[in-house]
Coordinates of C-alpha atoms in Angstrom, one line a residue:
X13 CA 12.4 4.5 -8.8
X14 CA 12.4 7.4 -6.2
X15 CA 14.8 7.3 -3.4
X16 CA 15.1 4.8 -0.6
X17 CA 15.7 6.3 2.9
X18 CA 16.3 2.9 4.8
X19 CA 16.7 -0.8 4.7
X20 CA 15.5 -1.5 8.1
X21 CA 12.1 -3.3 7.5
X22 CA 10.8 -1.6 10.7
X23 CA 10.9 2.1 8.3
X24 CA 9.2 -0.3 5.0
X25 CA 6.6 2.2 5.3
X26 CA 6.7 3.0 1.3
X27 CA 6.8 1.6 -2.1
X28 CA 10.3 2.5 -2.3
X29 CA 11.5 0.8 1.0
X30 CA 9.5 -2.0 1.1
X31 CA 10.8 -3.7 -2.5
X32 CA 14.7 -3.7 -1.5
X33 CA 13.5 -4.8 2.1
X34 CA 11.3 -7.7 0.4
X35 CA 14.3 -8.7 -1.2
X36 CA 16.5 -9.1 1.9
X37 CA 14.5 -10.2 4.6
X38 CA 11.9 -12.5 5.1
X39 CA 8.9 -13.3 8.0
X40 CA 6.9 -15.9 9.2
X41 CA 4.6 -15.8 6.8
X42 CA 4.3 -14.0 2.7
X43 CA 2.0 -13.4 0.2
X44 CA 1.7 -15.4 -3.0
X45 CA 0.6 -13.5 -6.1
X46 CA -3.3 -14.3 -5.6
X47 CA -3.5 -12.8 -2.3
X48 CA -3.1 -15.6 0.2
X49 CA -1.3 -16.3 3.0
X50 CA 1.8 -18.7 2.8
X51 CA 4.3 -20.2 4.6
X52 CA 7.8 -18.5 4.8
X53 CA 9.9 -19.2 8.2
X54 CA 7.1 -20.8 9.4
X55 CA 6.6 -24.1 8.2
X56 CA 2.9 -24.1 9.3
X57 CA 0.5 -22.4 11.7
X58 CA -2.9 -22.8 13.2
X59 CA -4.8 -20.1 15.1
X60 CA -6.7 -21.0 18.4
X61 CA -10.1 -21.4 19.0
X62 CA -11.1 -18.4 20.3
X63 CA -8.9 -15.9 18.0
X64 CA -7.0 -15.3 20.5
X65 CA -3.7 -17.0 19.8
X66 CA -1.7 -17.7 16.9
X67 CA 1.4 -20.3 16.8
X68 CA 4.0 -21.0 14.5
X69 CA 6.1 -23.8 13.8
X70 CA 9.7 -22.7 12.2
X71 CA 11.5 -24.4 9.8
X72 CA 15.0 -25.0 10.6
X73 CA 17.1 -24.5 7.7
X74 CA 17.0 -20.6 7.5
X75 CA 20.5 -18.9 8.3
X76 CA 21.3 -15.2 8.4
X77 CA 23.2 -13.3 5.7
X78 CA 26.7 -13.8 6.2
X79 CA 28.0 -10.6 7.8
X80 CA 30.9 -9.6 10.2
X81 CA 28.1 -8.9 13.2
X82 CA 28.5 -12.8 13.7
X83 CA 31.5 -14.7 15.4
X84 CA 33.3 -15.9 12.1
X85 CA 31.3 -13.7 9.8
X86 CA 29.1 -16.7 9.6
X87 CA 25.4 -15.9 9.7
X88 CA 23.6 -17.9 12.2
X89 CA 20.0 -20.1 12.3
X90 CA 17.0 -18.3 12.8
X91 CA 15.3 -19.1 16.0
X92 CA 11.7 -17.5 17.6
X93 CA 13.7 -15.2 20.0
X94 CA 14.6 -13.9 17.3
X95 CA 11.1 -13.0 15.9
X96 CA 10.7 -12.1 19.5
X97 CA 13.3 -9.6 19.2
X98 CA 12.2 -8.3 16.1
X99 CA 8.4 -7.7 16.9
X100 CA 9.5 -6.2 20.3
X101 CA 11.4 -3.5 18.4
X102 CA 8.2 -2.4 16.3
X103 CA 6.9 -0.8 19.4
X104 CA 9.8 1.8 19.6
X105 CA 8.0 5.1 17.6
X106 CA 11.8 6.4 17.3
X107 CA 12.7 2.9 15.5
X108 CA 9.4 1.9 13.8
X109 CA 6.5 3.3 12.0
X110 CA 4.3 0.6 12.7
X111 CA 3.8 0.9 16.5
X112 CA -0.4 1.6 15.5
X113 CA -0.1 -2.0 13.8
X114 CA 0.7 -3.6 17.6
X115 CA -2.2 -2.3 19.1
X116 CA -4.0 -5.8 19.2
X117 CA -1.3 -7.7 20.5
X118 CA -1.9 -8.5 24.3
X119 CA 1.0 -7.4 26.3
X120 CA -1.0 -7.3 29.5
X121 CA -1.0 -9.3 33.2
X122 CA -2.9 -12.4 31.1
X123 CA -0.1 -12.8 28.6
X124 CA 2.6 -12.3 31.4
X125 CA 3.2 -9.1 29.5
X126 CA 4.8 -10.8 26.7
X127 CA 2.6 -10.4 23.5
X128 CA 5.5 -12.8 21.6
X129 CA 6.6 -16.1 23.1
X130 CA 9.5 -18.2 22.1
X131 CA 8.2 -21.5 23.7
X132 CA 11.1 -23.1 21.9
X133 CA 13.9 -22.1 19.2
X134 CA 11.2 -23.4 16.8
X135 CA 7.5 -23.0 18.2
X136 CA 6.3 -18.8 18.6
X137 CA 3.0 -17.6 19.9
X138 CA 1.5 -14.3 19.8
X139 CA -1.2 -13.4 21.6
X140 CA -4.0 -10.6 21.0
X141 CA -6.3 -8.4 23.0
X142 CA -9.7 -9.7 21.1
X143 CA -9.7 -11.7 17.6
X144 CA -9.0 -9.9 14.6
X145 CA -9.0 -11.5 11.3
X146 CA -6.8 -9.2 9.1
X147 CA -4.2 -10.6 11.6
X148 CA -2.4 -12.9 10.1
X149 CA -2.5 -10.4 6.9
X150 CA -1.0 -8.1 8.7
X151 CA 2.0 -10.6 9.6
X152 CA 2.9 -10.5 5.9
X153 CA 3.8 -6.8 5.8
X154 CA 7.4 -5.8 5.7
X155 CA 7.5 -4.7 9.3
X156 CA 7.2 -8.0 11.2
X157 CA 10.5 -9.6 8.9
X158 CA 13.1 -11.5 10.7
X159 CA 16.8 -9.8 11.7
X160 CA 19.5 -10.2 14.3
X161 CA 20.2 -8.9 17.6
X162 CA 23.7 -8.9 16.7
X163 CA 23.6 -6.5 13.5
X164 CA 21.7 -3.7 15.9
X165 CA 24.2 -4.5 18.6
X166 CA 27.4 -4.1 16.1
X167 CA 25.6 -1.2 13.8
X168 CA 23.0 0.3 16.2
X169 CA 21.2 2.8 13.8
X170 CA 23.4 2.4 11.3
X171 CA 21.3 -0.4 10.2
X172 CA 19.2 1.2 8.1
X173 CA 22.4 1.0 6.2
X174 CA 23.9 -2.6 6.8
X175 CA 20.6 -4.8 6.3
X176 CA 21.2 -8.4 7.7
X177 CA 18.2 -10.6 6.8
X178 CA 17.5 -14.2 5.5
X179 CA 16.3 -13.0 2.0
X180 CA 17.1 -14.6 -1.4
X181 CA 19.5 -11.2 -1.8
X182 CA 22.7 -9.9 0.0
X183 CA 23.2 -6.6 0.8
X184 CA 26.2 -5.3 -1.4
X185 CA 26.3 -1.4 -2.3
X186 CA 23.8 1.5 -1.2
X187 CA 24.9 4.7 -2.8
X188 CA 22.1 6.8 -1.6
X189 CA 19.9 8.4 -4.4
X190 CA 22.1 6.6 -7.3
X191 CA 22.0 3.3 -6.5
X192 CA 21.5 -0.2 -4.7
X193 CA 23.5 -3.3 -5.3
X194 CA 21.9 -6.9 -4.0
X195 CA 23.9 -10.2 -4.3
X196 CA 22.3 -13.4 -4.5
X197 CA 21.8 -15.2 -1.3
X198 CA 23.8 -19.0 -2.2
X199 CA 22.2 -20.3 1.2
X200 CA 18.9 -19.1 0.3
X201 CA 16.4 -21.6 2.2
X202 CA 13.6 -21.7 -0.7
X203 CA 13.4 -24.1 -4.1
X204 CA 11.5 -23.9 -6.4
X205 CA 8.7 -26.4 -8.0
X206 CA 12.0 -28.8 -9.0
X207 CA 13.7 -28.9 -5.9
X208 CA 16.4 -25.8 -7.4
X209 CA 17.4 -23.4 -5.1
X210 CA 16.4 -19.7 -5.5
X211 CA 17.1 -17.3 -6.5
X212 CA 18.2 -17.9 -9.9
X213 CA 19.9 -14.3 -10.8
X214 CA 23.5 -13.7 -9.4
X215 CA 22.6 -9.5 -8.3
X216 CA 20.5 -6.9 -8.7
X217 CA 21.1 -3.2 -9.6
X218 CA 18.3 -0.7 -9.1
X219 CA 19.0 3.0 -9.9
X220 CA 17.3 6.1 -8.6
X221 CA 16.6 8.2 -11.7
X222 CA 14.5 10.9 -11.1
X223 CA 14.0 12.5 -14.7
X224 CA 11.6 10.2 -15.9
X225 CA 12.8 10.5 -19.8
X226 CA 16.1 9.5 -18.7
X227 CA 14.8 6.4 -16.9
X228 CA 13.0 5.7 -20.2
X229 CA 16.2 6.1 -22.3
X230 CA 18.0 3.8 -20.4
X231 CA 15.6 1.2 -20.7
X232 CA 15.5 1.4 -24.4
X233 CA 18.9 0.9 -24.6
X234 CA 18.8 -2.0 -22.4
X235 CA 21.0 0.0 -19.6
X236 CA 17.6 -0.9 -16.9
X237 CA 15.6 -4.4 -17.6
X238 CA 12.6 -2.8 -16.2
X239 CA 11.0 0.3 -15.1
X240 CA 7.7 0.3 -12.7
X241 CA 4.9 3.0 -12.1
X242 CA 3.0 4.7 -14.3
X243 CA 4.6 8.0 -13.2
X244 CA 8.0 6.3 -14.5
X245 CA 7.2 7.1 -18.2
X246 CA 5.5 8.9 -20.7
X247 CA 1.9 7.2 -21.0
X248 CA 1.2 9.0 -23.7
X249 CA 4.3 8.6 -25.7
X250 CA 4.4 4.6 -25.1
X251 CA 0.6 3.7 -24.2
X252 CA -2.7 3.9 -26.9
X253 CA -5.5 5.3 -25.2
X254 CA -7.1 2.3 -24.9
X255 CA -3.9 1.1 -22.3
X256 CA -2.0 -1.1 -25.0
X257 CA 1.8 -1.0 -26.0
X258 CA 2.3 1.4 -28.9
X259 CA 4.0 -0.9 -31.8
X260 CA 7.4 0.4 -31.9
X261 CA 7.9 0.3 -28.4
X262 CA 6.4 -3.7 -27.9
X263 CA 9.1 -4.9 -29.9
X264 CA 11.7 -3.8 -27.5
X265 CA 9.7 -4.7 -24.2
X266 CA 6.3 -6.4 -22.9
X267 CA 3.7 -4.0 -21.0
X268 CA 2.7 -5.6 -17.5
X269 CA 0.0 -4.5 -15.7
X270 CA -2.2 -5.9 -12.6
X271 CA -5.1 -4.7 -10.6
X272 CA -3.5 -2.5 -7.7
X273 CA -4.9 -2.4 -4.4
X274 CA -4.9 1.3 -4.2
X275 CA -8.2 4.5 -4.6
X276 CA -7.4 7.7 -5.7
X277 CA -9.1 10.1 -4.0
X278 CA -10.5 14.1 -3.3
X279 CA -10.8 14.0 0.6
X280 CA -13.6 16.3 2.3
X281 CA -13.5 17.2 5.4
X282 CA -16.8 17.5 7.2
X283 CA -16.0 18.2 11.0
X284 CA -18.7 20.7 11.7
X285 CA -16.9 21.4 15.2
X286 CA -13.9 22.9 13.1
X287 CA -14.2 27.0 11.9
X288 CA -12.7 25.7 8.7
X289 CA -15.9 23.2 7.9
X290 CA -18.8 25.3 9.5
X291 CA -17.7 28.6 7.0
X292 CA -17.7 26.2 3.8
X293 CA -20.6 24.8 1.6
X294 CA -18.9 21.2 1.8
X295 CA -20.3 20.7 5.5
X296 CA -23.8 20.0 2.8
X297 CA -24.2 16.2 1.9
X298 CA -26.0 17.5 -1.2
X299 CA -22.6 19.4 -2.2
X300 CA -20.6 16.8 -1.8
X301 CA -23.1 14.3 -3.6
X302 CA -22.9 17.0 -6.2
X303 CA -19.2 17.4 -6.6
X304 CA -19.1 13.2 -7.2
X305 CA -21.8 13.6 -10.5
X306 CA -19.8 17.0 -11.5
X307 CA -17.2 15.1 -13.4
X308 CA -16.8 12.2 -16.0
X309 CA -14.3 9.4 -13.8
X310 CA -14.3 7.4 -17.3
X311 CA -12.7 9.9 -19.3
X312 CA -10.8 10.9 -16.6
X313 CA -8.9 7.5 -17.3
X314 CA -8.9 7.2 -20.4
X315 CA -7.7 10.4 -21.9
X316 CA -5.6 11.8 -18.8
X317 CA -4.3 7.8 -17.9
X318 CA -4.4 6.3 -21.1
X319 CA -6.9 3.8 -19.6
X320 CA -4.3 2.7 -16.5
X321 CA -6.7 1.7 -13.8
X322 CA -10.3 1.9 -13.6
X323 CA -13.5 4.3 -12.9
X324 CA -13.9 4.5 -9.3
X325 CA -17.8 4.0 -10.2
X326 CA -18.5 1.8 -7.0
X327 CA -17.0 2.4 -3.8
X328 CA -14.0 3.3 -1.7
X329 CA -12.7 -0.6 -1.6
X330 CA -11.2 -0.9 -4.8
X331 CA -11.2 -3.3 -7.6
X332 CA -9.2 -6.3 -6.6
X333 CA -10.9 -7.2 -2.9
X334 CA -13.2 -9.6 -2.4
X335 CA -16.1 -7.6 -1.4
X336 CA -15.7 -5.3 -4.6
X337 CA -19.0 -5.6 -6.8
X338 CA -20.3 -2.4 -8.4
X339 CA -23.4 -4.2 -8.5
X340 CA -23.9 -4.3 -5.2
X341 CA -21.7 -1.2 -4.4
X342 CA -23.4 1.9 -6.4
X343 CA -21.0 4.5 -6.3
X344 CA -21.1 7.7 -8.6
X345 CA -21.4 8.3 -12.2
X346 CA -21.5 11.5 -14.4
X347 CA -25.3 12.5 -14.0
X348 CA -25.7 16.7 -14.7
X349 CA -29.2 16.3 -14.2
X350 CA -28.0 15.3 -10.7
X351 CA -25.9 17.8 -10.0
X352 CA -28.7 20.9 -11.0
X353 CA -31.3 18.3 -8.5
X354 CA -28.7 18.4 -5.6
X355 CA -27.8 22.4 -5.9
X356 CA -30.9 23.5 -6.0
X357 CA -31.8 21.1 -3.0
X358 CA -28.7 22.6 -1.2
X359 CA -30.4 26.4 -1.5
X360 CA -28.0 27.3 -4.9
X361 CA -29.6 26.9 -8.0
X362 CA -27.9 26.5 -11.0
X363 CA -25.0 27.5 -8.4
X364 CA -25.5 30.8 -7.6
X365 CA -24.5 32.2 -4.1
X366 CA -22.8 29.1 -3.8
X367 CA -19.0 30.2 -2.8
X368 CA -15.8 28.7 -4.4
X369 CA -14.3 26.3 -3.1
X370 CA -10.4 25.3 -2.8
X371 CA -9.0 22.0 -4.0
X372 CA -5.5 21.3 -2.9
X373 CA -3.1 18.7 -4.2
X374 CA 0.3 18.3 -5.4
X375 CA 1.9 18.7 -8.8
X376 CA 1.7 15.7 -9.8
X377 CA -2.3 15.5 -9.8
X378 CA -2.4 19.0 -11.5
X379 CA -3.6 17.8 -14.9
X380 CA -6.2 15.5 -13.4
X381 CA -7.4 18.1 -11.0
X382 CA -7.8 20.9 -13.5
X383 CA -10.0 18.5 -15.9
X384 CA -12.3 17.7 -13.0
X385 CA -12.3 21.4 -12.1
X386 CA -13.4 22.2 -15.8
X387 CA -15.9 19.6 -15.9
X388 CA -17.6 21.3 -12.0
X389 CA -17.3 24.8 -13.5
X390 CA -19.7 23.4 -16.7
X391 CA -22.0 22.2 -14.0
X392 CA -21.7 25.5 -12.0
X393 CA -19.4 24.6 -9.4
X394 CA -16.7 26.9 -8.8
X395 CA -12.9 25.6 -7.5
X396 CA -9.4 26.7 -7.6
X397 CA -6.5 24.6 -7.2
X398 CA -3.7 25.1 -4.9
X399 CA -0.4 23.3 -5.7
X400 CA 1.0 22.2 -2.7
X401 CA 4.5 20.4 -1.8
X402 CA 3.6 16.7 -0.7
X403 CA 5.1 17.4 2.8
X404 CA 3.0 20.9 3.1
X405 CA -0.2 18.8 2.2
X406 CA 0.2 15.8 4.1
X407 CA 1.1 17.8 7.4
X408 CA -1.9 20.2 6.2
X409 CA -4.5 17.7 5.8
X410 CA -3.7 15.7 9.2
X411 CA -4.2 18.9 10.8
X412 CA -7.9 19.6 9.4
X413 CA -6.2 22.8 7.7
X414 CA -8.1 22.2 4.5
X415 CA -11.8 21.1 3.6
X416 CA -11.0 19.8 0.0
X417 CA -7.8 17.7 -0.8
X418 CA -6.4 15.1 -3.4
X419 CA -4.8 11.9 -2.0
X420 CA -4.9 8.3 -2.6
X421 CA -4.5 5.0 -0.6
X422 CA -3.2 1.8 -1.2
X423 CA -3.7 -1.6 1.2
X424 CA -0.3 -2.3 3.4
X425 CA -2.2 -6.4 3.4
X426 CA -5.0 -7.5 1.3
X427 CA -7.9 -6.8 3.6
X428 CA -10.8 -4.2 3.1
X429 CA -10.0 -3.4 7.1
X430 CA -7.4 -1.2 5.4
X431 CA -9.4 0.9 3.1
X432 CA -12.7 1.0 5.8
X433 CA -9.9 2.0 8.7
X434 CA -10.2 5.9 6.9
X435 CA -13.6 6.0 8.1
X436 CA -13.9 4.9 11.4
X437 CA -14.7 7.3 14.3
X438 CA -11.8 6.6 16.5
X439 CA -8.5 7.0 14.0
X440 CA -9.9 10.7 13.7
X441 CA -6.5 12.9 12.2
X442 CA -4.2 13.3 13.4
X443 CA -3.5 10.7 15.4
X444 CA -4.9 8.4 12.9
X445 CA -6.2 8.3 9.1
X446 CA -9.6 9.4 9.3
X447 CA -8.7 12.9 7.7
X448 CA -12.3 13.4 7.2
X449 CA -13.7 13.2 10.5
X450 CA -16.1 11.4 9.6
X451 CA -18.4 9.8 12.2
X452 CA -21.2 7.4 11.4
X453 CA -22.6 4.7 14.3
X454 CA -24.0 2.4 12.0
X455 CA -20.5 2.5 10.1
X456 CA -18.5 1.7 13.7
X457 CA -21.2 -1.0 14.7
X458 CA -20.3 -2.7 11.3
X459 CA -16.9 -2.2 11.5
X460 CA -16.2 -3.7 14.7
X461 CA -18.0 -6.4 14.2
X462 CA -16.0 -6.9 11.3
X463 CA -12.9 -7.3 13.3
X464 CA -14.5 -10.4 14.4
X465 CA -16.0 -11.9 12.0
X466 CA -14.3 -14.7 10.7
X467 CA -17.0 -15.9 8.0
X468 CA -15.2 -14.9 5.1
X469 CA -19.3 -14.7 3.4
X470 CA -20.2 -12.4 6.7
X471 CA -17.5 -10.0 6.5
X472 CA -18.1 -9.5 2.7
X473 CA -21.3 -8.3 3.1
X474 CA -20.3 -6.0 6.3
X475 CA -17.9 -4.5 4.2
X476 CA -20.1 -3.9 1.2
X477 CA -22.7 -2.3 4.2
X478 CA -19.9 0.2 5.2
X479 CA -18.7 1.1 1.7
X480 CA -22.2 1.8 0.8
X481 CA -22.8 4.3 4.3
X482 CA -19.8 5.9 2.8
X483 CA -20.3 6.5 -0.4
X484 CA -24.3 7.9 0.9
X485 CA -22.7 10.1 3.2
X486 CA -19.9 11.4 0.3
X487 CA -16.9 12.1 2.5
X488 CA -14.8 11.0 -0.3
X489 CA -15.2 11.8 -4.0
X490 CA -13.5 8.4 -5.1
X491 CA -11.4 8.7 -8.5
X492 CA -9.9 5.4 -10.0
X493 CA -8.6 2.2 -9.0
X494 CA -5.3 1.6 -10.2
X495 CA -3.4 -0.8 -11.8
X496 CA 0.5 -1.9 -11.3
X497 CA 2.0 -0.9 -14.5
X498 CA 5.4 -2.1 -15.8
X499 CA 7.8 -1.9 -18.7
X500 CA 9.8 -5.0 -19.0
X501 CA 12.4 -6.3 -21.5
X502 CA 11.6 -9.0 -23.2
X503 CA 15.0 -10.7 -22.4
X504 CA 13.4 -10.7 -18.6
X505 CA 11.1 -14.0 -17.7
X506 CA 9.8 -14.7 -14.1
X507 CA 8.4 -11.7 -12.9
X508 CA 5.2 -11.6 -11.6
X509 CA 3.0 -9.1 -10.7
X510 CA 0.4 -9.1 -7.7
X511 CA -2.1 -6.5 -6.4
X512 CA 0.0 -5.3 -3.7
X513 CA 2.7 -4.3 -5.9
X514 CA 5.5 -6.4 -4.3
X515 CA 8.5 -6.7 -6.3
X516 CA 9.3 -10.6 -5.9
X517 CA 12.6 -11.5 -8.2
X518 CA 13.4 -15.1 -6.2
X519 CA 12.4 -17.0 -9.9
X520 CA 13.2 -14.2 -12.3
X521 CA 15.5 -15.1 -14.8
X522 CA 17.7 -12.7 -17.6
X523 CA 17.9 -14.7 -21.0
X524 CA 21.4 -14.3 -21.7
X525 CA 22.1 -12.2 -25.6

């Protein structure tokens, strides 16, 4: 696992934060392994009529982490001012990344300009601008977990540091970039299905390891119980090409993998009022329909992934959501008959007088982006690759510095809002995640009346209308879906895997040699 830089839920912005953070704190609401919403510190909820407002009864067995914040050391009961407390601090950009999250909730004359409401210690209401259905999804993100005025009071921001939550782990030991140490919670408020308290393990150890064969090392000799990512191994060393466990190594541990919620992607952007779009050939829909039959997305997986994820064949949503169907979604194959029907459409047959174009991504796409740039160059497209740092191509691509870039995305909650959000006209980069600038009314009609929608049948097929618009107008070349992929010793029952990639150890359990 790569480095964690906090353990403040309001920074669970990335993989790597957001699975110690799951472990220590907890929200209203969670995520079960199929996608829906649960109760957490809410014991139930209901949503009013008109969208409008949502209200949540607590429970009122949930106690803070022991920590030397409180009077005693004791950690105290959770109450709603304290989920007031918590949301309120989200809107600080210093504090939070998740301040664009907040823009529905109704902080205005109407609402007393209070968005939260502690009506009691156990009844909170939140109140937003116009309904939204991804809502409550978006309640089971990281951000919006409980913690306690008296831990920022005592630590200030030295929290990041000093987590105090209500999850089924204690906070123990961060040695920053070696490792973390999590203690199990004895006053942890969840059972399981025979009344036993949770979690069942006494600690967890995870180490940052950055040299992968290490990592793997240490897992074959049982040092690490698991490793997660398919960047945290050698796929071709362990995997077949068809995605199975290669015999020697499934005698040691079991291979678990899960549909991912995430689409990697080459980015175009199309901005004809930017110099950078109106000199290159990409600001052609025929080029970029080209550039997505150039190249064979099922070999792609199987020989450079060893078969981890899937053919982005149908849209940008990826496999997983609801509204994914490549039936009704037709997104690209490899067609070269395509390719010389589109180039000579866009005035360069057989590719001539077409200029090259640059592809930029990071080191750790190189081998994927130089098969896809052999595969173009057969079909007369010409493009170099630039290796970039991560940092020098995110800042790059929010600034419309390059027309042709290699990124992926992954859903923060399990609603196709997230993936269709890249696309709408008003999150243009850099301000928001449109790095395309891509602008289609018929796309922001459907859209935003998506928001709305709360016929789950309705906002499938609004969905499916958008991805298709998208995939017509080719501001994406879409690569794979992905799949969770873990190593897992097979002394190691419990844990499960889900499309969002959340680490969840509350029932895990370590079969003792």
């Amino acid at each position: 696992m790569n480095g964690i830089t906090s353990l403040d839920p309001a920074a669970a912005s990335n993989f790597e934060n957001i699975s110690p953070v799951n472990q220590l704190f907890n929200g209203l609401v969670q995520m079960d392994d199929s996608l829906n919403v649960k109760p957490c510190i809410a014991h139930s909820f209901n949503i009013s009529e008109d969208g409008l407002c949502y209200t949540f009864y607590l429970r009122n067995d949930v106690f803070f982490h022991n920590n030397v914040c409180f009077e005693n050391g004791e950690g105290r009961k959770v109450t709603a001012k304290d989920f007031v407390y918590s949301f309120n601090r989200l809107f600080d950009s210093k504090v939070s990344s998740a301040t664009s999250l907040l823009d529905k909730v109704d902080r205005s004359e109407k609402t007393n300009y209070k968005g939260f409401v502690a009506v009691n210690d156990s009844l909170l209401k939140i109140y937003i601008k116009e309904p939204f259905s991804a809502f409550i999804n978006i309640l089971t993100m990281k951000y919006f977990s409980v913690l306690p005025y008296e831990a920022i009071d005592y630590y200030k921001f030295d929290f990041r540091r000093n987590p105090v939550g209500t999850g089924p782990f204690i906070f123990k030991i961060w040695e920053e970039g070696t490792k973390l140490i999590l203690l199990k919670n004895q006053n942890y408020f969840e059972k399981d299905s025979n009344g036993k308290r949770l979690p069942y393990l006494d600690a967890v150890t995870v180490s940052f390891i950055k040299d992968r064969e290490t990592a793997f090392m240490e897992l074959l000799n049982e040092k690490f119980d698991m490793l997660s990512g398919a960047e945290a191994f050698n796929s071709n060393e362990v995997l077949n090409k068809d995605g199975s466990l290669r015999e020697f190594y499934s005698k040691k541990f079991y291979l678990q993998k899960e549909t991912f919620l995430k689409t990697d992607y080459i980015g175009v952007l199309i901005d004809e009022n930017l110099e950078v779009v109106k000199k290159s050939p990409l600001k052609l829909k025929a080029i970029r329909k080209a550039i997505n039959y150039a190249f064979d997305r099922d070999k792609l997986v199987k020989f450079l992934r060893n078969s981890i994820g899937t053919a982005a064949n149908s849209g940008f949503i990826p496999k997983g959501m609801k509204s994914y169907d490549p039936d009704k979604v037709k997104g690209y194959t490899y067609r070269p008959d395509l390719v010389k029907k589109l180039l000579t459409e866009a005035g360069f047959p057989d590719g001539k007088g077409l200029p090259e174009i640059s592809l930029h991504a990071t080191n750790d796409y190189k081998e994927q982006v130089e098969f896809i740039q052999s595969q173009l160059a057969e079909n007369n497209i010409k493009v170099t690759i630039s290796v970039e740092m991560p940092s020098v191509l995110r800042q790059a691509v929010n600034n419309c510095e390059y027309t042709l870039f290699k990124k992926s995305w992954f859903a923060d909650y399990p609603d196709e809002e997230n993936f269709m959000s890249l696309f709408y006209s008003k999150n243009f980069s850099p301000q928001g995640v449109n790095f395309f600038h891509f602008k289609n009314e018929a796309f922001d009609r459907a859209y935003e009346m998506v928001l709305k929608e709360k016929n789950e049948k309705e906002k499938i097929k609004l969905y499916r209308q958008m991805d298709s618009i998208v995939i017509d107008e080719a501001p994406v070349i879409p690569l794979f879906y992905d799949e969770v992929v873990r190593l897992v010793n097979h002394h190691i029952t419990g844990l499960t895997a889900n499309p969002l990639n959340l680490l969840n150890l509350k029932q895990v359990i370590k079969e003792k040699r």
